[in-house]
């Protein structure tokens, strides 16, 4: 009845068109269409026609034909499994096919990549079963309701200064947004402290897309580029000594009254200050910032895409994040394993600056190695990749700073895998020149190419490895190998073990370390941006293993 009334209200010469697949049209003969159109109407329909006798019979034929074609279209869509409605409350994820969908640097872009037949058939490139998990940031009704008042507030402002390398800065920016939400404050775009190690003076807008950052968080936190003029001369309350892993309750009790009184709060050194275990809505906000809001600036995004395309031009590729820089060996209390010359360099540096050693100063180098606390060197990475089945023809992108010892430190990898590249190898003359002294931007390019790889493996933990692991999980659990150093190192140190037996043992140790879905727990260091299940991804039909 409602449909009839709608059609009557249209002018006489208006026509409606619908695009229908040829399969539907071909499956219906003109005879069958005519017979359906001429079928006697039921009593209710006859009564309806008598009430609107001015309408021509031909118009009703058009209505029947339209309804028939729409029904046929929906039937065909269902048959071919293209029916657009999802059973998931948080949307769909792409189905794995011969062509592969990847996100570019976690920047909410999607590119269709056709993999080369020969190389992609190797088992090494097989992706883990994501078990249907997909991103799901379903904020609670209470969260959305409180957002209204928070976004109206113009009395409280949070200024943060973040430090460290690019990935460390990312972590602090994520926490800055969450702290602003906890305090109901407006967040001023974070200030990036000049990095004293690399001399990088990049600002937030040099690395990240500011407008996208603001727009993405528009329903969660008000973000502005600078303080209002009436606050520029005020002296903000500054807090330099926030303890580690504080709760939202601690933050409110410590800062809220002072912030209301002074109007502006300045925070420094946010690294690991906020607890990893937060209420569900704040965990979702963490994911929203890390995976959606922190998009790289357009120049970085574009160049990162170009490097990705060059790596993938001849098939799938592996990205290695190699932690073999001088400062890494010093801070971890480990030795590079190159020669006594380089071991002595590290020993002397650590003796001059013992404060650089990050933890467990009472452990010997050998004990640290067996405990899995040392980065893998190039020889160990090579043996691990061979044991896991990486083909000799594999294309490898290596990310990271210059290793101690230069190319000599990389020789085992370069001898075994000849298709071995970094961003300097891939870039055309002059492409990297604008970023030559911008360590954070160089790290961002590494991040994009690594995050988009078919397989990713870090040689050691750290901010970048953890961030990419979480990003790849959020993108559909792309294959990410986590070296099981604690269990495998004893086999590496056993020279009498036959290679075939060694390879089988190492492969078996890593069966469950390939990026499969894993549920985050409250164990120390289990950040939701590394393990986004269950707070930020959902599959109600599966109960998955706990890590």
Coordinates of C-alpha atoms in Angstrom, one line a residue:
X1 CA 0.0 0.0 0.0
X2 CA 2.8 2.4 0.9
X3 CA 4.5 1.6 -2.4
X4 CA 1.3 2.4 -4.3
X5 CA 0.8 5.7 -2.6
X6 CA 4.4 6.7 -3.4
X7 CA 4.0 5.9 -7.0
X8 CA 0.7 7.9 -7.3
X9 CA 2.4 11.0 -5.9
X10 CA 5.0 11.0 -8.7
X11 CA 4.3 12.8 -12.0
X12 CA 3.0 10.8 -14.8
X13 CA 6.1 10.8 -16.9
X14 CA 8.7 10.0 -14.2
X15 CA 10.5 6.7 -14.7
X16 CA 12.6 4.5 -12.4
X17 CA 15.6 2.5 -13.6
X18 CA 17.5 -0.3 -11.8
X19 CA 20.7 -1.9 -12.9
X20 CA 20.3 -5.7 -13.0
X21 CA 22.9 -8.4 -13.8
X22 CA 22.5 -10.0 -17.2
X23 CA 22.2 -13.4 -15.5
X24 CA 18.9 -12.3 -13.9
X25 CA 17.5 -11.0 -17.2
X26 CA 18.6 -14.0 -19.2
X27 CA 17.0 -16.4 -16.7
X28 CA 13.5 -14.9 -17.2
X29 CA 11.9 -15.3 -20.6
X30 CA 9.5 -12.8 -22.0
X31 CA 6.7 -15.3 -21.9
X32 CA 7.3 -15.9 -18.1
X33 CA 7.4 -12.2 -17.5
X34 CA 4.2 -11.7 -19.4
X35 CA 2.4 -14.5 -17.6
X36 CA 3.4 -13.1 -14.3
X37 CA 2.2 -9.7 -15.3
X38 CA -1.2 -11.1 -16.5
X39 CA -1.8 -13.3 -13.4
X40 CA -5.2 -12.5 -11.8
X41 CA -4.7 -10.3 -8.7
X42 CA -5.9 -11.4 -5.3
X43 CA -8.9 -9.9 -3.7
X44 CA -7.0 -7.2 -1.8
X45 CA -5.2 -6.2 -4.9
X46 CA -8.4 -5.9 -6.9
X47 CA -9.9 -3.8 -4.2
X48 CA -6.9 -1.5 -4.3
X49 CA -7.2 -1.1 -8.1
X50 CA -10.8 -0.2 -7.8
X51 CA -9.9 2.6 -5.3
X52 CA -7.4 4.1 -7.8
X53 CA -9.2 3.4 -11.1
X54 CA -7.6 6.4 -12.8
X55 CA -4.2 4.6 -12.9
X56 CA -3.5 2.7 -16.1
X57 CA -3.0 -1.1 -16.0
X58 CA 0.3 -0.6 -17.8
X59 CA 1.7 1.2 -14.8
X60 CA 0.9 -1.7 -12.5
X61 CA 2.7 -4.0 -15.0
X62 CA 5.7 -1.8 -14.6
X63 CA 5.5 -2.1 -10.8
X64 CA 5.2 -5.8 -10.9
X65 CA 8.1 -6.0 -13.3
X66 CA 10.2 -3.8 -11.1
X67 CA 9.4 -5.8 -8.0
X68 CA 10.2 -9.0 -9.9
X69 CA 13.5 -7.7 -11.1
X70 CA 14.5 -6.5 -7.6
X71 CA 13.6 -9.9 -6.1
X72 CA 15.6 -11.6 -8.8
X73 CA 18.6 -9.4 -8.1
X74 CA 18.5 -10.0 -4.4
X75 CA 18.3 -13.8 -5.0
X76 CA 21.2 -13.7 -7.3
X77 CA 23.3 -11.7 -4.9
X78 CA 22.6 -14.2 -2.2
X79 CA 23.4 -17.1 -4.4
X80 CA 26.7 -15.6 -5.3
X81 CA 27.4 -14.7 -1.7
X82 CA 27.5 -11.0 -2.5
X83 CA 24.6 -10.1 -0.2
X84 CA 25.8 -6.8 1.4
X85 CA 24.5 -7.2 4.9
X86 CA 26.9 -8.3 7.6
X87 CA 26.3 -10.4 10.7
X88 CA 29.0 -8.6 12.5
X89 CA 28.1 -5.4 14.4
X90 CA 31.5 -3.8 13.6
X91 CA 31.7 -4.4 9.9
X92 CA 33.4 -6.8 7.5
X93 CA 37.0 -7.6 6.7
X94 CA 38.2 -8.5 3.3
X95 CA 38.1 -12.1 2.2
X96 CA 41.5 -13.7 1.4
X97 CA 41.8 -14.4 -2.3
X98 CA 44.5 -14.9 -4.9
X99 CA 44.9 -11.1 -4.9
X100 CA 45.8 -9.6 -1.5
X101 CA 44.5 -6.5 0.2
X102 CA 47.0 -4.6 2.3
X103 CA 46.9 -1.3 4.2
X104 CA 49.5 1.2 3.4
X105 CA 51.5 2.0 6.5
X106 CA 48.4 1.6 8.6
X107 CA 47.0 4.7 7.0
X108 CA 43.5 3.5 6.2
X109 CA 44.3 3.0 2.5
X110 CA 43.8 -0.2 0.6
X111 CA 45.8 -1.4 -2.4
X112 CA 45.1 -4.5 -4.5
X113 CA 48.3 -6.4 -5.0
X114 CA 48.5 -9.3 -7.5
X115 CA 51.2 -11.7 -6.2
X116 CA 53.5 -13.5 -8.6
X117 CA 52.5 -17.1 -9.1
X118 CA 55.8 -19.0 -8.6
X119 CA 57.1 -17.2 -5.5
X120 CA 53.8 -16.9 -3.7
X121 CA 53.2 -20.7 -3.8
X122 CA 56.1 -21.2 -1.3
X123 CA 54.7 -22.1 2.1
X124 CA 56.8 -19.4 3.7
X125 CA 54.5 -16.8 2.3
X126 CA 51.3 -18.4 3.7
X127 CA 49.3 -16.2 6.0
X128 CA 48.0 -17.3 9.4
X129 CA 44.3 -17.9 9.9
X130 CA 42.8 -14.7 11.3
X131 CA 39.8 -16.8 12.6
X132 CA 37.4 -14.1 11.5
X133 CA 38.7 -11.4 13.9
X134 CA 38.1 -7.9 12.6
X135 CA 38.5 -4.4 14.1
X136 CA 35.7 -3.4 16.4
X137 CA 35.8 -0.1 18.3
X138 CA 32.2 -0.2 19.7
X139 CA 32.4 2.5 22.4
X140 CA 29.8 2.2 25.2
X141 CA 26.7 4.4 25.4
X142 CA 28.2 6.0 28.6
X143 CA 31.4 6.9 26.7
X144 CA 29.4 8.5 23.9
X145 CA 27.2 10.4 26.3
X146 CA 30.1 11.8 28.3
X147 CA 31.8 12.9 25.0
X148 CA 29.2 15.7 24.6
X149 CA 30.3 17.5 27.7
X150 CA 34.0 16.8 27.2
X151 CA 34.0 18.3 23.7
X152 CA 32.2 21.4 24.9
X153 CA 34.7 22.2 27.7
X154 CA 36.9 25.2 27.0
X155 CA 38.5 25.5 30.5
X156 CA 41.1 22.8 30.6
X157 CA 44.1 22.4 28.3
X158 CA 46.7 19.6 28.2
X159 CA 50.2 20.3 26.7
X160 CA 52.5 17.3 26.3
X161 CA 56.2 17.1 25.3
X162 CA 57.1 13.7 23.9
X163 CA 60.6 12.4 23.5
X164 CA 62.7 9.6 22.0
X165 CA 62.6 8.1 18.5
X166 CA 59.6 8.1 16.2
X167 CA 58.0 4.9 17.6
X168 CA 58.6 6.0 21.2
X169 CA 56.9 9.3 20.4
X170 CA 54.0 7.4 18.9
X171 CA 53.4 5.5 22.1
X172 CA 53.5 8.8 24.1
X173 CA 51.1 10.5 21.8
X174 CA 48.6 7.6 22.2
X175 CA 48.8 8.0 25.9
X176 CA 48.5 11.8 25.7
X177 CA 45.2 11.5 23.9
X178 CA 43.9 9.0 26.6
X179 CA 45.1 11.2 29.4
X180 CA 43.3 14.2 27.8
X181 CA 40.1 12.1 27.7
X182 CA 40.5 11.1 31.3
X183 CA 40.8 14.7 32.4
X184 CA 38.1 15.9 30.0
X185 CA 40.7 18.4 28.6
X186 CA 41.4 19.9 25.2
X187 CA 44.7 18.5 23.8
X188 CA 47.2 20.8 22.2
X189 CA 48.9 19.0 19.3
X190 CA 51.9 17.3 21.0
X191 CA 55.3 19.0 21.0
X192 CA 58.2 16.7 19.8
X193 CA 61.3 17.3 21.8
X194 CA 64.5 17.6 19.8
X195 CA 66.2 14.2 19.8
X196 CA 69.7 14.7 21.3
X197 CA 71.0 11.4 19.9
X198 CA 70.0 12.0 16.2
X199 CA 69.6 15.8 16.3
X200 CA 66.2 15.5 14.7
X201 CA 64.2 18.8 15.0
X202 CA 61.0 17.4 13.3
X203 CA 57.7 18.7 14.5
X204 CA 54.4 16.8 14.7
X205 CA 53.2 18.1 11.4
X206 CA 56.4 17.0 9.7
X207 CA 55.7 13.4 10.6
X208 CA 52.0 13.0 11.0
X209 CA 48.9 14.3 9.2
X210 CA 47.6 16.9 11.7
X211 CA 44.2 17.5 10.1
X212 CA 43.5 13.8 9.9
X213 CA 44.5 13.4 13.6
X214 CA 42.0 16.1 14.6
X215 CA 39.2 14.8 12.4
X216 CA 39.6 11.2 13.5
X217 CA 39.4 12.1 17.2
X218 CA 36.7 14.7 16.8
X219 CA 34.2 12.5 18.7
X220 CA 36.6 11.6 21.5
X221 CA 38.9 14.5 22.4
X222 CA 39.1 18.1 21.2
X223 CA 42.4 18.7 19.6
X224 CA 43.8 22.2 18.8
X225 CA 47.1 23.3 17.1
X226 CA 48.0 25.9 19.8
X227 CA 46.8 27.3 23.1
X228 CA 44.2 30.1 22.9
X229 CA 45.7 33.6 23.2
X230 CA 44.3 34.1 26.7
X231 CA 46.4 31.2 28.0
X232 CA 49.7 32.0 26.2
X233 CA 51.0 34.1 29.0
X234 CA 49.8 31.9 31.8
X235 CA 52.3 29.6 33.6
X236 CA 51.1 26.0 33.2
X237 CA 51.3 23.5 36.0
X238 CA 54.2 21.3 35.1
X239 CA 54.6 17.6 36.1
X240 CA 57.9 15.9 35.5
X241 CA 57.8 12.9 37.8
X242 CA 54.7 10.9 37.0
X243 CA 55.2 7.3 38.3
X244 CA 55.1 4.3 36.0
X245 CA 51.8 2.6 35.1
X246 CA 49.4 5.0 36.9
X247 CA 45.6 4.4 36.7
X248 CA 42.9 6.9 35.5
X249 CA 41.9 7.4 39.1
X250 CA 45.4 8.4 40.0
X251 CA 45.5 10.9 37.1
X252 CA 42.2 12.5 38.1
X253 CA 43.1 12.8 41.8
X254 CA 46.6 14.2 41.0
X255 CA 45.8 16.7 38.2
X256 CA 42.1 17.5 37.8
X257 CA 41.9 20.1 40.7
X258 CA 45.1 21.8 39.7
X259 CA 44.1 21.9 36.0
X260 CA 40.7 23.5 36.8
X261 CA 42.6 26.1 38.9
X262 CA 45.4 26.9 36.4
X263 CA 43.7 26.0 33.1
X264 CA 46.8 24.4 31.6
X265 CA 48.7 21.3 32.5
X266 CA 52.1 20.5 31.0
X267 CA 53.3 16.9 31.0
X268 CA 56.7 15.5 30.0
X269 CA 58.2 12.0 29.8
X270 CA 55.0 10.1 29.3
X271 CA 56.8 6.9 28.3
X272 CA 55.1 4.0 30.1
X273 CA 53.5 6.3 32.6
X274 CA 49.9 5.3 31.9
X275 CA 48.8 1.8 32.9
X276 CA 48.5 -0.8 30.2
X277 CA 45.3 -2.1 31.8
X278 CA 42.5 0.5 31.4
X279 CA 38.7 0.4 31.2
X280 CA 37.5 -1.0 27.9
X281 CA 36.5 2.3 26.3
X282 CA 40.0 3.8 27.0
X283 CA 41.6 0.7 25.5
X284 CA 39.5 1.2 22.3
X285 CA 40.6 4.8 22.3
X286 CA 44.2 3.7 22.4
X287 CA 43.6 1.6 19.3
X288 CA 41.8 4.4 17.5
X289 CA 44.7 6.7 18.0
X290 CA 47.4 4.2 17.1
X291 CA 45.8 2.5 14.1
X292 CA 43.5 5.2 12.7
X293 CA 44.4 8.7 13.9
X294 CA 48.2 8.7 13.6
X295 CA 48.5 8.8 9.9
X296 CA 51.8 9.8 8.4
X297 CA 52.1 13.1 6.6
X298 CA 51.4 13.1 2.8
X299 CA 55.1 13.3 1.6
X300 CA 56.1 10.4 3.8
X301 CA 53.0 8.4 2.9
X302 CA 53.6 8.9 -0.8
X303 CA 57.3 8.0 -0.7
X304 CA 56.6 5.0 1.6
X305 CA 54.1 3.8 -1.0
X306 CA 56.6 4.1 -3.8
X307 CA 59.2 2.1 -1.9
X308 CA 56.6 -0.6 -1.1
X309 CA 55.6 -0.9 -4.8
X310 CA 59.3 -1.3 -5.8
X311 CA 59.8 -4.0 -3.2
X312 CA 56.6 -5.8 -4.4
X313 CA 57.2 -5.4 -8.1
X314 CA 58.6 -8.9 -8.5
X315 CA 56.5 -10.7 -5.9
X316 CA 56.0 -11.0 -2.1
X317 CA 58.7 -9.8 0.2
X318 CA 59.9 -10.1 3.8
X319 CA 60.7 -7.2 6.0
X320 CA 63.4 -7.5 8.7
X321 CA 63.8 -5.0 11.5
X322 CA 67.4 -5.4 12.4
X323 CA 68.5 -4.0 15.8
X324 CA 72.2 -4.0 15.3
X325 CA 73.2 -0.4 16.0
X326 CA 76.0 0.5 18.4
X327 CA 73.6 1.9 21.0
X328 CA 71.5 -1.2 21.0
X329 CA 74.4 -3.4 21.8
X330 CA 75.5 -1.0 24.6
X331 CA 72.0 -0.7 26.2
X332 CA 71.2 -4.4 26.1
X333 CA 74.5 -5.5 27.6
X334 CA 75.1 -7.8 24.6
X335 CA 77.9 -8.3 22.1
X336 CA 77.6 -8.1 18.3
X337 CA 79.6 -11.3 17.7
X338 CA 81.7 -9.8 14.8
X339 CA 85.2 -9.8 16.2
X340 CA 87.1 -9.0 19.4
X341 CA 87.6 -5.4 18.0
X342 CA 83.9 -4.6 18.1
X343 CA 83.3 -6.4 21.3
X344 CA 86.0 -4.2 22.9
X345 CA 84.3 -1.0 21.5
X346 CA 81.0 -2.0 23.2
X347 CA 82.8 -2.9 26.4
X348 CA 84.6 0.4 26.6
X349 CA 81.4 2.4 25.9
X350 CA 79.5 0.5 28.6
X351 CA 82.3 1.0 31.1
X352 CA 82.3 4.8 30.4
X353 CA 78.5 5.1 30.7
X354 CA 77.1 2.3 32.9
X355 CA 73.8 4.1 33.2
X356 CA 73.0 3.1 29.6
X357 CA 72.5 -0.5 30.5
X358 CA 68.8 -0.9 30.6
X359 CA 68.3 -3.7 33.2
X360 CA 69.7 -6.7 35.0
X361 CA 73.3 -5.4 35.4
X362 CA 74.3 -8.4 37.5
X363 CA 73.9 -10.8 34.5
X364 CA 76.8 -11.9 32.3
X365 CA 76.6 -11.6 28.5
X366 CA 76.2 -15.3 28.2
X367 CA 73.3 -15.4 30.7
X368 CA 71.6 -12.6 28.8
X369 CA 72.0 -14.4 25.5
X370 CA 70.4 -17.6 26.9
X371 CA 67.6 -15.6 28.5
X372 CA 66.7 -14.2 25.1
X373 CA 67.6 -10.6 26.1
X374 CA 70.0 -10.0 23.2
X375 CA 69.2 -9.0 19.6
X376 CA 69.9 -11.6 17.0
X377 CA 73.0 -10.9 14.8
X378 CA 73.0 -11.4 11.0
X379 CA 74.2 -15.0 11.2
X380 CA 71.5 -16.0 13.7
X381 CA 68.8 -14.3 11.6
X382 CA 70.0 -16.1 8.5
X383 CA 69.9 -19.5 10.2
X384 CA 66.4 -18.8 11.6
X385 CA 65.1 -17.8 8.2
X386 CA 66.5 -20.9 6.5
X387 CA 65.0 -23.1 9.2
X388 CA 61.6 -21.4 8.7
X389 CA 61.7 -22.1 4.9
X390 CA 62.5 -18.7 3.5
X391 CA 63.5 -19.4 -0.1
X392 CA 66.9 -18.2 -1.3
X393 CA 65.2 -16.0 -3.9
X394 CA 63.2 -14.2 -1.2
X395 CA 63.1 -10.4 -1.6
X396 CA 64.1 -8.9 1.8
X397 CA 63.7 -5.3 2.9
X398 CA 65.8 -4.5 6.0
X399 CA 64.8 -1.7 8.3
X400 CA 66.8 -0.1 11.0
X401 CA 69.8 2.2 11.6
X402 CA 73.4 1.5 10.4
X403 CA 74.7 -1.6 12.1
X404 CA 77.9 -1.6 14.1
X405 CA 80.5 -2.8 11.7
X406 CA 78.7 -1.6 8.6
X407 CA 78.1 -4.1 5.7
X408 CA 80.5 -6.5 7.3
X409 CA 77.8 -7.1 10.0
X410 CA 75.3 -8.0 7.3
X411 CA 77.5 -10.4 5.2
X412 CA 75.8 -13.7 6.3
X413 CA 72.4 -12.4 5.2
X414 CA 73.7 -10.9 2.0
X415 CA 75.5 -14.1 1.0
X416 CA 72.4 -16.3 1.6
X417 CA 69.8 -13.9 0.2
X418 CA 70.9 -11.8 -2.8
X419 CA 67.7 -9.8 -3.1
X420 CA 68.5 -7.7 0.0
X421 CA 67.5 -4.0 0.1
X422 CA 66.9 -1.1 2.4
X423 CA 65.3 2.3 1.6
X424 CA 68.6 3.8 0.3
X425 CA 68.8 0.9 -2.2
X426 CA 65.1 1.4 -3.4
X427 CA 65.0 5.2 -3.5
X428 CA 65.8 7.1 -6.7
X429 CA 68.5 9.7 -6.7
X430 CA 67.4 12.7 -4.7
X431 CA 64.2 11.1 -3.2
X432 CA 65.6 10.8 0.3
X433 CA 67.5 14.0 0.2
X434 CA 64.8 16.2 1.9
X435 CA 64.8 13.7 4.8
X436 CA 68.5 13.1 5.1
X437 CA 68.9 14.5 8.6
X438 CA 65.4 13.5 9.8
X439 CA 65.8 10.3 11.7
X440 CA 62.1 10.1 12.7
X441 CA 61.0 10.5 9.0
X442 CA 63.5 7.8 7.9
X443 CA 62.0 5.5 10.7
X444 CA 58.5 6.3 9.4
X445 CA 59.5 5.1 5.9
X446 CA 60.9 1.9 7.4
X447 CA 57.6 1.5 9.2
X448 CA 55.4 1.8 6.1
X449 CA 57.4 -0.6 4.0
X450 CA 57.6 -3.1 6.9
X451 CA 54.0 -2.9 7.9
X452 CA 53.0 -3.6 4.3
X453 CA 55.3 -6.6 3.8
X454 CA 54.0 -10.1 3.3
X455 CA 56.1 -11.4 6.2
X456 CA 57.6 -9.3 9.0
X457 CA 60.2 -10.3 11.6
X458 CA 62.1 -8.2 14.1
X459 CA 65.5 -9.4 15.4
X460 CA 64.8 -7.9 18.8
X461 CA 61.8 -6.4 20.7
X462 CA 61.3 -2.7 20.9
X463 CA 58.8 0.0 20.1
X464 CA 58.8 -0.4 16.3
X465 CA 58.5 -4.2 16.4
X466 CA 55.7 -4.0 18.9
X467 CA 53.9 -1.3 17.0
X468 CA 54.1 -3.2 13.7
X469 CA 53.0 -6.4 15.3
X470 CA 49.9 -4.8 16.6
X471 CA 49.2 -2.9 13.3
X472 CA 49.5 -6.1 11.3
X473 CA 47.2 -8.0 13.7
X474 CA 44.6 -5.1 13.4
X475 CA 44.9 -5.3 9.6
X476 CA 43.9 -9.0 9.6
X477 CA 46.7 -10.9 11.2
X478 CA 49.3 -10.6 8.5
X479 CA 52.2 -13.0 9.0
X480 CA 54.6 -11.7 11.8
X481 CA 57.3 -14.0 13.0
X482 CA 58.3 -13.5 16.7
X483 CA 61.7 -15.1 17.2
X484 CA 61.5 -17.5 20.2
X485 CA 64.9 -16.5 21.4
X486 CA 64.7 -17.9 24.9
X487 CA 64.0 -21.4 23.7
X488 CA 66.0 -21.5 20.5
X489 CA 69.4 -20.0 21.5
X490 CA 70.7 -23.1 23.2
X491 CA 70.3 -25.0 19.8
X492 CA 72.1 -22.1 18.0
X493 CA 75.0 -22.6 20.4
X494 CA 75.2 -26.4 19.8
X495 CA 77.6 -27.0 16.8
X496 CA 77.2 -30.8 16.8
X497 CA 73.5 -30.6 15.9
X498 CA 72.9 -31.7 12.3
X499 CA 71.4 -29.0 10.1
X500 CA 68.3 -31.0 9.2
X501 CA 67.5 -31.7 12.9
X502 CA 68.3 -28.1 13.8
X503 CA 65.9 -26.8 11.1
X504 CA 63.1 -29.1 12.3
X505 CA 63.5 -28.1 16.0
X506 CA 63.5 -24.4 15.1
X507 CA 60.5 -24.7 12.8
X508 CA 58.5 -26.5 15.5
X509 CA 59.4 -23.9 18.1
X510 CA 57.8 -21.2 15.9
X511 CA 54.6 -22.9 14.7
X512 CA 52.6 -20.7 17.1
X513 CA 54.7 -17.5 16.6
X514 CA 53.6 -16.5 13.1
X515 CA 51.1 -13.8 13.9
X516 CA 48.1 -15.9 14.8
X517 CA 45.3 -14.2 16.9
X518 CA 46.3 -14.0 20.5
X519 CA 44.3 -12.6 23.4
X520 CA 45.9 -9.8 25.5
X521 CA 46.3 -10.4 29.2
X522 CA 47.2 -8.2 32.1
X523 CA 50.8 -9.4 32.1
X524 CA 53.4 -6.6 32.3
X525 CA 54.0 -5.1 28.9
X526 CA 50.9 -6.6 27.2
X527 CA 49.9 -3.3 25.5
X528 CA 46.6 -3.3 23.6
X529 CA 48.4 -1.7 20.6
X530 CA 50.5 -4.8 20.4
X531 CA 47.7 -7.3 21.2
X532 CA 44.4 -5.7 20.1
X533 CA 42.2 -8.7 21.0
X534 CA 39.8 -8.7 22.8
X535 CA 39.3 -4.9 23.3
X536 CA 39.7 -3.7 19.7
X537 CA 38.9 -6.8 17.6
X538 CA 36.0 -9.2 17.8
X539 CA 34.9 -12.6 16.7
X540 CA 32.1 -13.8 18.9
X541 CA 32.2 -17.3 17.5
X542 CA 35.8 -18.1 18.5
X543 CA 37.6 -18.6 21.8
X544 CA 41.3 -18.1 21.2
X545 CA 44.5 -18.8 23.0
X546 CA 45.7 -16.5 25.7
X547 CA 49.3 -15.1 25.6

